[in-house]
Short mmCIF file of C-alpha atoms in Angstrom, two decimals:
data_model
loop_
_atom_site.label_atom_id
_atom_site.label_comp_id
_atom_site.label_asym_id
_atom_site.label_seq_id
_atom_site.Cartn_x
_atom_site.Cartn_y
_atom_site.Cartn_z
CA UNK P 1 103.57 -26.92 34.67
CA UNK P 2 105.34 -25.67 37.48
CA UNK P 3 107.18 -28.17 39.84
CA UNK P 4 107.25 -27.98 43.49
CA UNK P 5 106.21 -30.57 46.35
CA UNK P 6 107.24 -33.38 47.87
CA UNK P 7 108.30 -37.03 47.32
CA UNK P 8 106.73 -39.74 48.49
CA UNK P 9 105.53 -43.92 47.67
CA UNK P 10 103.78 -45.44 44.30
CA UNK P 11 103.07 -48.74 43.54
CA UNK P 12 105.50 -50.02 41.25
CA UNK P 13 104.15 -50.97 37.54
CA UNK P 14 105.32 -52.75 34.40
CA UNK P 15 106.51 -56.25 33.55
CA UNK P 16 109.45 -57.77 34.12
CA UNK P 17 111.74 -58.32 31.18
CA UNK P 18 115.65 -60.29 31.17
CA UNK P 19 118.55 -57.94 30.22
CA UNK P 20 122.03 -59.10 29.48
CA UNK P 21 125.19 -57.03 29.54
CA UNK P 22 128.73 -58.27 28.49
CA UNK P 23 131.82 -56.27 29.86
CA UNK P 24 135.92 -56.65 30.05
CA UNK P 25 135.35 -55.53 33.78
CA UNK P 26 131.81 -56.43 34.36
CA UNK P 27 130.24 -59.76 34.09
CA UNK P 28 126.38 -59.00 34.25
CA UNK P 29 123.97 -61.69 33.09
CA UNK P 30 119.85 -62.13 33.91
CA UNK P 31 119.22 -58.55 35.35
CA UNK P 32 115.71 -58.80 36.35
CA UNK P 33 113.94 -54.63 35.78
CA UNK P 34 110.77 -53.63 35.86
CA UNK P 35 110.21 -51.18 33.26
CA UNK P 36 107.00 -50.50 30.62
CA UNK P 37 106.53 -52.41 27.20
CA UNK P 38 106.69 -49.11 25.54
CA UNK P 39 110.43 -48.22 26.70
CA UNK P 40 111.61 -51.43 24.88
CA UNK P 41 113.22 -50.17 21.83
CA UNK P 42 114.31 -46.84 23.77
CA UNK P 43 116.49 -48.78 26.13
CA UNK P 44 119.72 -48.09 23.78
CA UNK P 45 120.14 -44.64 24.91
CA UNK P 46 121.10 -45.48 27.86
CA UNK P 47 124.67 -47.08 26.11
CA UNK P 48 126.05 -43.20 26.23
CA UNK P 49 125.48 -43.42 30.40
CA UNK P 50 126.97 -46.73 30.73
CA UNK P 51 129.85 -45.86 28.86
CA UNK P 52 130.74 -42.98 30.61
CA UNK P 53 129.38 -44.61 33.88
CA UNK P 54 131.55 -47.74 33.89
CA UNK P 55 134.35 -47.13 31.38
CA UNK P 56 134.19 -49.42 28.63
CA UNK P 57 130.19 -51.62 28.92
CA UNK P 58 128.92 -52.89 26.39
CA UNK P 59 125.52 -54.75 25.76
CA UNK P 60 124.67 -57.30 24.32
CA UNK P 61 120.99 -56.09 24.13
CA UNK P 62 118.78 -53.78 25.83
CA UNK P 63 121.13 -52.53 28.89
CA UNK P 64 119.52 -51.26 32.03
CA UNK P 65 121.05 -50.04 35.05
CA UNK P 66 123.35 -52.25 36.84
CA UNK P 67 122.66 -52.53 40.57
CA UNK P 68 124.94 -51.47 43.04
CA UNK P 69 126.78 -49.29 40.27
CA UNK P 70 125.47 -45.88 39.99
CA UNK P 71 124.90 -43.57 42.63
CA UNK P 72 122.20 -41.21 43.53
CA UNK P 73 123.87 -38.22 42.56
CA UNK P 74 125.20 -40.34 39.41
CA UNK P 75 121.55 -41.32 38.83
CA UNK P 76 120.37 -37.42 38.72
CA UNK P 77 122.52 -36.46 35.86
CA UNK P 78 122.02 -39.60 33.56
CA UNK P 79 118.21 -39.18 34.09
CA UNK P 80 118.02 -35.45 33.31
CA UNK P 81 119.89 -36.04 29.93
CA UNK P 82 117.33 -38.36 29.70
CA UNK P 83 114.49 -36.52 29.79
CA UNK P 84 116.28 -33.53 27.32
CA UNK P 85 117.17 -35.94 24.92
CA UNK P 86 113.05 -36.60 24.64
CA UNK P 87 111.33 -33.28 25.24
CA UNK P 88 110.79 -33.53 28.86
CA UNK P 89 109.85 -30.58 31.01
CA UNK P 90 111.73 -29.83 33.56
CA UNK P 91 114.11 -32.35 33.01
CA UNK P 92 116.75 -31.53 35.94
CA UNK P 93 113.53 -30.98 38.51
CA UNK P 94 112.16 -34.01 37.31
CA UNK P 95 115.00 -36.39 37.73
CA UNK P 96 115.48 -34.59 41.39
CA UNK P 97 112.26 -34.60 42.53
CA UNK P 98 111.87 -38.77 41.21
CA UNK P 99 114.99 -40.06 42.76
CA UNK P 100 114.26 -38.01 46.19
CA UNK P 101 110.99 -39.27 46.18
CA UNK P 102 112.73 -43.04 45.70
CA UNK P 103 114.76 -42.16 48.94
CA UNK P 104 111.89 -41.24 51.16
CA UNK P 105 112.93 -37.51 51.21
CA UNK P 106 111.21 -33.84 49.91
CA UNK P 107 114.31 -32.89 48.64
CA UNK P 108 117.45 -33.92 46.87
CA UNK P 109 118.98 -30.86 49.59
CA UNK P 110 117.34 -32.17 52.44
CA UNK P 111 119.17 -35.56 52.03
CA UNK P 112 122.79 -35.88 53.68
CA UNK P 113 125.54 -36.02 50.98
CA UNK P 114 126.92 -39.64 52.61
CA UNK P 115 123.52 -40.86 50.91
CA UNK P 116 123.37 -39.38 47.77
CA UNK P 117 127.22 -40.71 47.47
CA UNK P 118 125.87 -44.57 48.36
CA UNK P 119 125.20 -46.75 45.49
CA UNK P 120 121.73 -47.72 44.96
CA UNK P 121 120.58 -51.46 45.68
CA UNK P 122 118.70 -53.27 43.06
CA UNK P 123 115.28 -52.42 44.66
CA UNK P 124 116.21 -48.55 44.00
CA UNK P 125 117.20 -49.07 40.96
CA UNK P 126 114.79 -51.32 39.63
CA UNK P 127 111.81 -48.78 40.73
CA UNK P 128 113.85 -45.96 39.47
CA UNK P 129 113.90 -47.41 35.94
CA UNK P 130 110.02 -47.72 36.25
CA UNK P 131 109.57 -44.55 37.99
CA UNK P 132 111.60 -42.38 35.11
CA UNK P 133 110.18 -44.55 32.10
CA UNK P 134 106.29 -42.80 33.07
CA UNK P 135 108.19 -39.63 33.49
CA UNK P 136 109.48 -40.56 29.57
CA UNK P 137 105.83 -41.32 28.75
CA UNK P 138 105.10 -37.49 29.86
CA UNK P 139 103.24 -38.72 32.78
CA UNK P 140 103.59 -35.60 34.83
CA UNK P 141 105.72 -35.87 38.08
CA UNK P 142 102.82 -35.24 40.61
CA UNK P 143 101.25 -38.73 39.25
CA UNK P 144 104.29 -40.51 38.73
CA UNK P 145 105.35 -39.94 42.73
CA UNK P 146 101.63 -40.31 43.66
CA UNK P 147 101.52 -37.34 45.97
CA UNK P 148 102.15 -33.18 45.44
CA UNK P 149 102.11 -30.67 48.23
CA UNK P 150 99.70 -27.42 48.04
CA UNK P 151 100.61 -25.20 51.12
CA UNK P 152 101.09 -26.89 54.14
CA UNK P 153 99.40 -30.16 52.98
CA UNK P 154 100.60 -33.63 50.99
CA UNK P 155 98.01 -34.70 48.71
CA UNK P 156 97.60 -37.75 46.87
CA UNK P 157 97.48 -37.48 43.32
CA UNK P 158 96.24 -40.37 40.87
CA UNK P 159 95.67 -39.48 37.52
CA UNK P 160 93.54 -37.97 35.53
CA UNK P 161 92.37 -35.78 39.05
CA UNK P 162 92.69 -32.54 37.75
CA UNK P 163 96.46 -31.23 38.93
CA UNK P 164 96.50 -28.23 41.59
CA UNK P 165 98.56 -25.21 40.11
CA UNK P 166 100.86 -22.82 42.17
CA UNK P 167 98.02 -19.99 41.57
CA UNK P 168 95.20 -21.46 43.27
CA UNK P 169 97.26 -21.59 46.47
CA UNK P 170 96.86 -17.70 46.34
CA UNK P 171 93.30 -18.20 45.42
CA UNK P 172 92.98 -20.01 49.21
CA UNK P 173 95.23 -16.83 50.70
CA UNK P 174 92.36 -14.43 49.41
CA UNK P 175 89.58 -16.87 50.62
CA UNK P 176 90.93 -17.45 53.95
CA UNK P 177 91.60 -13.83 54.34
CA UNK P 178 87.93 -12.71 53.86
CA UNK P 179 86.73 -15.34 55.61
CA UNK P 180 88.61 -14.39 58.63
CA UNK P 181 87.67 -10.85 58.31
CA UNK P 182 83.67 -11.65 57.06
CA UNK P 183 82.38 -14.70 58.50
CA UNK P 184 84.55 -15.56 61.22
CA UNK P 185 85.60 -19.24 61.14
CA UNK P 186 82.68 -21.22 61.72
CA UNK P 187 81.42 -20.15 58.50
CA UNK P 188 80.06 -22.94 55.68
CA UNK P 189 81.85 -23.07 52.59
CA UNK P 190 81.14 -24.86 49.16
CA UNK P 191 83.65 -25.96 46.89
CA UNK P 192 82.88 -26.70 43.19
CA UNK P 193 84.71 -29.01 41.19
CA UNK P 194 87.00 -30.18 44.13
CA UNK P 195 89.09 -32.37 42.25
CA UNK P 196 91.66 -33.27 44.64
CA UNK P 197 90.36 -31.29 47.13
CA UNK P 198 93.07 -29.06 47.60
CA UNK P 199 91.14 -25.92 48.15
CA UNK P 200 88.21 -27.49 50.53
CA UNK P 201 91.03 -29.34 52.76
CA UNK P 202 93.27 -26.57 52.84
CA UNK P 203 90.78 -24.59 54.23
CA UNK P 204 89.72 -26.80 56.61
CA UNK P 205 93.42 -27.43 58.24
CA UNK P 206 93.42 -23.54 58.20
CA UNK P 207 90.02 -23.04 59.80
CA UNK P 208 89.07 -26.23 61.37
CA UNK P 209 85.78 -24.78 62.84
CA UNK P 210 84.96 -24.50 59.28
CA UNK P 211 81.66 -26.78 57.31
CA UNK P 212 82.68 -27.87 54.38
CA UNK P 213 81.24 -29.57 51.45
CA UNK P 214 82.65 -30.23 48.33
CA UNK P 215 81.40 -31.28 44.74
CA UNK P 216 82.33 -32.63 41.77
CA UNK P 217 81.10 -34.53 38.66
CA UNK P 218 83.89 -36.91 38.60
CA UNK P 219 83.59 -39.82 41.22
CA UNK P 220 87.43 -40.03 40.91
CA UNK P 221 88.33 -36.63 42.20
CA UNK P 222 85.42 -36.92 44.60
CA UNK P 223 86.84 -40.39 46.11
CA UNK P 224 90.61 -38.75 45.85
CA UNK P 225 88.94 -35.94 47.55
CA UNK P 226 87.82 -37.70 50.35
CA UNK P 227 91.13 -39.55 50.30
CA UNK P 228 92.93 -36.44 51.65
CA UNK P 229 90.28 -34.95 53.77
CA UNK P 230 90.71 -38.52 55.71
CA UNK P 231 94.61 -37.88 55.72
CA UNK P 232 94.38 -35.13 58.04
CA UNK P 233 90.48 -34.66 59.38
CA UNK P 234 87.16 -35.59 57.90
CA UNK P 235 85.27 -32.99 55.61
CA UNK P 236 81.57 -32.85 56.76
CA UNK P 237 80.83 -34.39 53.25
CA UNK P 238 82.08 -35.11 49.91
CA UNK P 239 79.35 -35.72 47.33
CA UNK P 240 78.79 -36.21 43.61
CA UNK P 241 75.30 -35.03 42.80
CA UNK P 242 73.72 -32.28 40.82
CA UNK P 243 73.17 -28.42 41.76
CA UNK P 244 69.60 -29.08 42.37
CA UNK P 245 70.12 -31.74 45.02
CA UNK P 246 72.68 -29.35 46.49
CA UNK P 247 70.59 -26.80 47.27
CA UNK P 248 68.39 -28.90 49.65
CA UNK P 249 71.64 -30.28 51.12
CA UNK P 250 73.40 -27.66 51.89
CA UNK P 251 71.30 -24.57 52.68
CA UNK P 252 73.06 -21.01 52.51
CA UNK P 253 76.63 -20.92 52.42
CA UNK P 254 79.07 -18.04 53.22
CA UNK P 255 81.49 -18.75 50.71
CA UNK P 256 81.46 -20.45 46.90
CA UNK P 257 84.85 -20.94 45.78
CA UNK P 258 85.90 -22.78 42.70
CA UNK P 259 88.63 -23.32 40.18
CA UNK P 260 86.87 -24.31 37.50
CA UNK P 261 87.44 -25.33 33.89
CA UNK P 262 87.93 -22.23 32.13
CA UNK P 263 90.15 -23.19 29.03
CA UNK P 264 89.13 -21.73 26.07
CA UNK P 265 88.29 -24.87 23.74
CA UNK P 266 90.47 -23.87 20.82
CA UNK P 267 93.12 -23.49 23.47
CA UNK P 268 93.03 -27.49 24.28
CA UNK P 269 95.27 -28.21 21.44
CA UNK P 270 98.06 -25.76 22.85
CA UNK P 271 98.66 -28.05 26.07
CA UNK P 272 101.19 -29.66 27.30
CA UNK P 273 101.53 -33.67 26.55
CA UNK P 274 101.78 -33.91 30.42
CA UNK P 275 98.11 -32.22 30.38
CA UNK P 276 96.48 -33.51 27.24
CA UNK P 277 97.31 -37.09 27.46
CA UNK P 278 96.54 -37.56 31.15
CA UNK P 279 94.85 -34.84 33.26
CA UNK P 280 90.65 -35.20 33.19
CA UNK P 281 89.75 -32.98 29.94
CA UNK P 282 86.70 -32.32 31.35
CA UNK P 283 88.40 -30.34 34.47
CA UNK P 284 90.03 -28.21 32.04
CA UNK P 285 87.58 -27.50 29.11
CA UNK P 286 85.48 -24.31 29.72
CA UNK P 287 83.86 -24.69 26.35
CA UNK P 288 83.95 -21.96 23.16
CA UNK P 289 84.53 -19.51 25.51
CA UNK P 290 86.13 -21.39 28.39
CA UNK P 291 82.36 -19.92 30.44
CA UNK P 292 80.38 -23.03 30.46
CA UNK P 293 81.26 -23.56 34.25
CA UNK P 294 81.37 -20.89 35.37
CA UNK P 295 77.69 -19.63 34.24
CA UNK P 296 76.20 -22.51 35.62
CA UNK P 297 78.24 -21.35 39.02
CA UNK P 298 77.19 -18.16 38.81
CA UNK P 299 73.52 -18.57 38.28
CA UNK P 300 73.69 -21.34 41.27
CA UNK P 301 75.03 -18.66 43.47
CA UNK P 302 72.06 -16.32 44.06
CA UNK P 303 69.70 -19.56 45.47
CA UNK P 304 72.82 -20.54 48.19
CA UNK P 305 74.46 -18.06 49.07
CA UNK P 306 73.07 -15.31 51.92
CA UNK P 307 72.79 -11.24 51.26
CA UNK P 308 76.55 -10.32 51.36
CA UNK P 309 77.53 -14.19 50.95
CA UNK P 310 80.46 -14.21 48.15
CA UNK P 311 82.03 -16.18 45.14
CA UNK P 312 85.79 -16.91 44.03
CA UNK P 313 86.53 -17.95 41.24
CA UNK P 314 89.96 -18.58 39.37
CA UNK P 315 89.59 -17.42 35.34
CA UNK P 316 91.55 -17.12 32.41
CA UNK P 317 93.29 -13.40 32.18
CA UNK P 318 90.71 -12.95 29.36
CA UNK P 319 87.34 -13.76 31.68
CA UNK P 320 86.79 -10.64 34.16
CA UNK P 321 85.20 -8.36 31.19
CA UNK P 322 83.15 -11.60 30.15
CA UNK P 323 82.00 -12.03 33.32
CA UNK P 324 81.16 -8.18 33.68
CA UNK P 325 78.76 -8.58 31.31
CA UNK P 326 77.08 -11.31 32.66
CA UNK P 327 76.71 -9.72 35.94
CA UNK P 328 75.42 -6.89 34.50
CA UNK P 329 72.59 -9.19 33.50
CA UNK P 330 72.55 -10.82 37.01
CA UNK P 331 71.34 -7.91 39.35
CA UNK P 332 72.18 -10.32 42.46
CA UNK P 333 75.64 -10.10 41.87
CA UNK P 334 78.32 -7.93 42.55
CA UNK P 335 81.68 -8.12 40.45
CA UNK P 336 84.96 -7.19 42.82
CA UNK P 337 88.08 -8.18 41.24
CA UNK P 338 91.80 -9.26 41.22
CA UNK P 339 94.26 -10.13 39.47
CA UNK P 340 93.64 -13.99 38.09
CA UNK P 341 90.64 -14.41 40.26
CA UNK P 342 86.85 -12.68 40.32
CA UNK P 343 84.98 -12.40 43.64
CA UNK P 344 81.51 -11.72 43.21
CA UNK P 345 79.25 -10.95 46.27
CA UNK P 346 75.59 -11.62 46.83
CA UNK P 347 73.30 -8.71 47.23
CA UNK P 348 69.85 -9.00 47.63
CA UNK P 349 67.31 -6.96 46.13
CA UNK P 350 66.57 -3.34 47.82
CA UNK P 351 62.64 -3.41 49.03
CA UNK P 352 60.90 -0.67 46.91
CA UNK P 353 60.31 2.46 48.21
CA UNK P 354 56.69 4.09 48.24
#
């Protein structure tokens, strides 16, 4: 997965455990660090940092970073080898993104040099042990900072809520373009499977004359997605209910747009431990042929959306000549297409001529 976005707080996890270290230079006794159960018995990897950190340490069991000893910079090396040395993606992003989250910046660049010099205090340091450890777990970054941005927005980001990609930001370019050019902006928009409402709120801080509504089976990404709706404005609402009920709720609607699950199910296997072991499977899945979603989308369509009204949808590379035959089945429906995404538009039936 792709890394880009921007630092922010989490709530700090773990238990604390008592680490000694024995020195000729150093005497360090009783550091107090918060780290996870599970990093334990990995701890003595970090001997090859303090080594070449502080010329000569030496522990007497587990060693953890001293405080007050390693800088920032310092910090962003010996975490990227690190996250090599176990498998980590994006090891170097990681370890940049992670500590300039820890000092309240984007950026590692956007912080002055002075501070990336200073040494960290034992608050830093402590939450940067916990911080990296769920980065060593796999936890992707996005959950271990607790925020991500998409476009112009910071969302928060709790796991398992479903992960926005890079891609889907151009799926909101194309939307916002034909909505612009179709509907003008007080159109009403419907966004299935929200999950952390990137595309409904996105479109909202573009075209804030826009009705929203968004849906999604998971209460979690529903409540996240109302999280960041309230961040910047309020959505006009953010439910969890069935098609059915949606129909009576929301009348006809301009615009469908969704990123659904479209993974192929043999596909699951192939994923990333970031993705498998904690984004929502259920926001990935598609079923045998990564459809199931999508169908049900498809056929909701027709009974929402007005003559002309239209659907996005972001699909696997191997979906548009699926979907062509489904529409081809579906005489509502009219299949435009581009590149990663379908658009299909509403027509209604001609009257017959006598």
């Amino acid at each position: 997965m792709a890394l880009s976005g921007r630092p922010r707080k989490l709530t700090e996890r773990g238990q604390k455990r008592s680490l000694t270290f024995c020195s000729p230079l150093l005497q360090i006794s009783k550091l107090h660090v918060t780290f996870r159960s599970a990093q334990v018995q990995k701890a003595e990897s970090f001997m090859e940092w303090a080594l070449w950190g502080f010329h000569g340490l030496r522990a007497c069991s587990a060693p953890a970073l001293p405080a007050g000893c390693i800088t920032a910079l310092q910090a962003v090396d010996f975490w990227t080898k690190q996250f090599e040395g176990k498998g980590v993606t994006e090891p170097e992003l990681s370890s940049r993104y992670i500590i300039a989250y820890l000092l309240g910046a984007k950026t590692i660049e956007s912080l002055e040099q002075q501070r990336l010099k200073e040494f960290l205090s034992r608050e830093e340091t402590d939450q940067l042990w916990q911080l990296c450890t769920q980065r060593l777990s796999r936890m992707p970054v996005q959950y271990v900072i607790g925020e991500w941005d998409f476009r112009d927005l910071t969302l928060k980001m709790r796991p398992p809520v479903f992960i926005p990609r890079p891609e889907t930001e151009e799926l909101v370019e194309v939307v916002l373009t034909d909505l612009q050019r179709l509907c003008g902006s007080g159109a009403t928009v419907l966004e299935v499977g929200c999950g952390s409402g990137a595309i409904s709120v996105s479109l909202l801080k573009s075209l804030p004359q826009l009705k929203a509504f968004a849906l999604d089976q998971s209460q979690e990404a529903v409540d996240l997605t109302r999280e960041n709706a309230l961040r910047s404005f309020h959505l006009s609402i953010l439910i969890n209910v069935n098609a059915d009920a949606l129909l009576g709720l929301c009348g006809s609607v301009a615009v469908l747009v969704s990123n659904p699950p479209y993974l192929f199910s043999q596909d699951m296997a192939t994923l990333q431990p970031e993705i498998l072991r904690f984004e929502d499977h259920a926001a990935l899945d598609g079923g045998k042929d990564g459809l199931n979603v999508i169908k049900q989308t498809l056929t909701l369509a027709p009974r929402i959306l007005p003559n002309q009204g239209r659907v996005y949808l972001e699909v696997d590379p191997r979906h548009p000549p699926l979907i062509q035959q489904w529409v081809e089945g579906n005489q509502c429906l009219c299949l435009l297409l581009r590149p990663r995404f379908c658009i299909l538009q509403n027509e209604a039936p001609k009257p017959d001529q006598d």
